[in-house]
GROMACS .gro file of C-alpha atoms in nm:
model
   59
    1MET     CA    1   0.779   2.346  -2.464
    2HIS     CA    2   0.771   2.354  -2.033
    3VAL     CA    3   1.029   2.201  -1.846
    4ALA     CA    4   1.080   2.195  -1.504
    5PRO     CA    5   1.297   2.396  -1.370
    6VAL     CA    6   1.591   2.165  -1.205
    7GLY     CA    7   1.584   2.180  -0.794
    8GLY     CA    8   1.348   2.082  -0.637
    9THR     CA    9   1.043   2.211  -0.663
   10ALA     CA   10   0.882   1.877  -0.762
   11VAL     CA   11   0.497   1.760  -0.536
   12GLN     CA   12   0.503   1.461  -0.324
   13ASP     CA   13   0.207   1.317  -0.342
   14HIS     CA   14   0.213   1.193   0.064
   15VAL     CA   15  -0.186   0.973  -0.007
   16ALA     CA   16  -0.056   0.861  -0.327
   17LEU     CA   17   0.300   0.702  -0.270
   18ALA     CA   18   0.138   0.500   0.061
   19GLU     CA   19  -0.128   0.368  -0.178
   20ILE     CA   20   0.230   0.289  -0.417
   21GLU     CA   21   0.406   0.075  -0.100
   22LEU     CA   22   0.106  -0.081  -0.082
   23CYS     CA   23  -0.015  -0.134  -0.399
   24GLY     CA   24   0.328  -0.268  -0.425
   25ASP     CA   25   0.342  -0.518  -0.105
   26LEU     CA   26   0.013  -0.629  -0.244
   27ILE     CA   27   0.242  -0.799  -0.573
   28ILE     CA   28   0.492  -0.884  -0.377
   29ALA     CA   29   0.230  -1.106  -0.151
   30ALA     CA   30   0.035  -1.240  -0.431
   31SER     CA   31   0.334  -1.389  -0.648
   32ALA     CA   32   0.496  -1.572  -0.332
   33ALA     CA   33   0.197  -1.690  -0.277
   34ARG     CA   34   0.065  -2.056  -0.326
   35GLU     CA   35  -0.298  -2.089  -0.389
   36ASP     CA   36  -0.446  -1.896  -0.679
   37ARG     CA   37  -0.565  -1.604  -0.557
   38LEU     CA   38  -0.500  -1.410  -0.188
   39SER     CA   39  -0.745  -1.479   0.084
   40MET     CA   40  -0.957  -1.185   0.242
   41ASP     CA   41  -0.748  -1.208   0.556
   42CYS     CA   42  -0.365  -1.219   0.395
   43ILE     CA   43  -0.520  -0.917   0.233
   44ASP     CA   44  -0.546  -0.703   0.520
   45GLU     CA   45  -0.334  -0.912   0.694
   46VAL     CA   46   0.008  -0.729   0.312
   47LEU     CA   47  -0.202  -0.475   0.440
   48ARG     CA   48  -0.176  -0.474   0.785
   49VAL     CA   49  -0.591  -0.336   0.829
   50ALA     CA   50  -0.588  -0.408   1.151
   51GLU     CA   51  -0.323  -0.325   1.294
   52GLU     CA   52  -0.487   0.102   1.180
   53ARG     CA   53  -0.812  -0.041   1.318
   54GLU     CA   54  -0.639  -0.075   1.658
   55GLU     CA   55  -0.485   0.346   1.595
   56SER     CA   56  -0.848   0.444   1.458
   57PHE     CA   57  -1.012   0.317   1.748
   58GLY     CA   58  -0.676   0.373   1.969
   59GLY     CA   59  -0.712  -0.043   2.055
   0.00000   0.00000   0.00000
């Protein structure tokens, strides 16, 4: 049996952690929504799509 050593050898995948955080944000928004489904605009807002576009294109 192999047991991971103790002492901070865990590897963090920052992309995966960011995706998990965004999924959590979507779940929270969906649970708070007054409608059955989130609109595409609402999803974009939760995922901060406009902010990403501005950063990517220097806006």
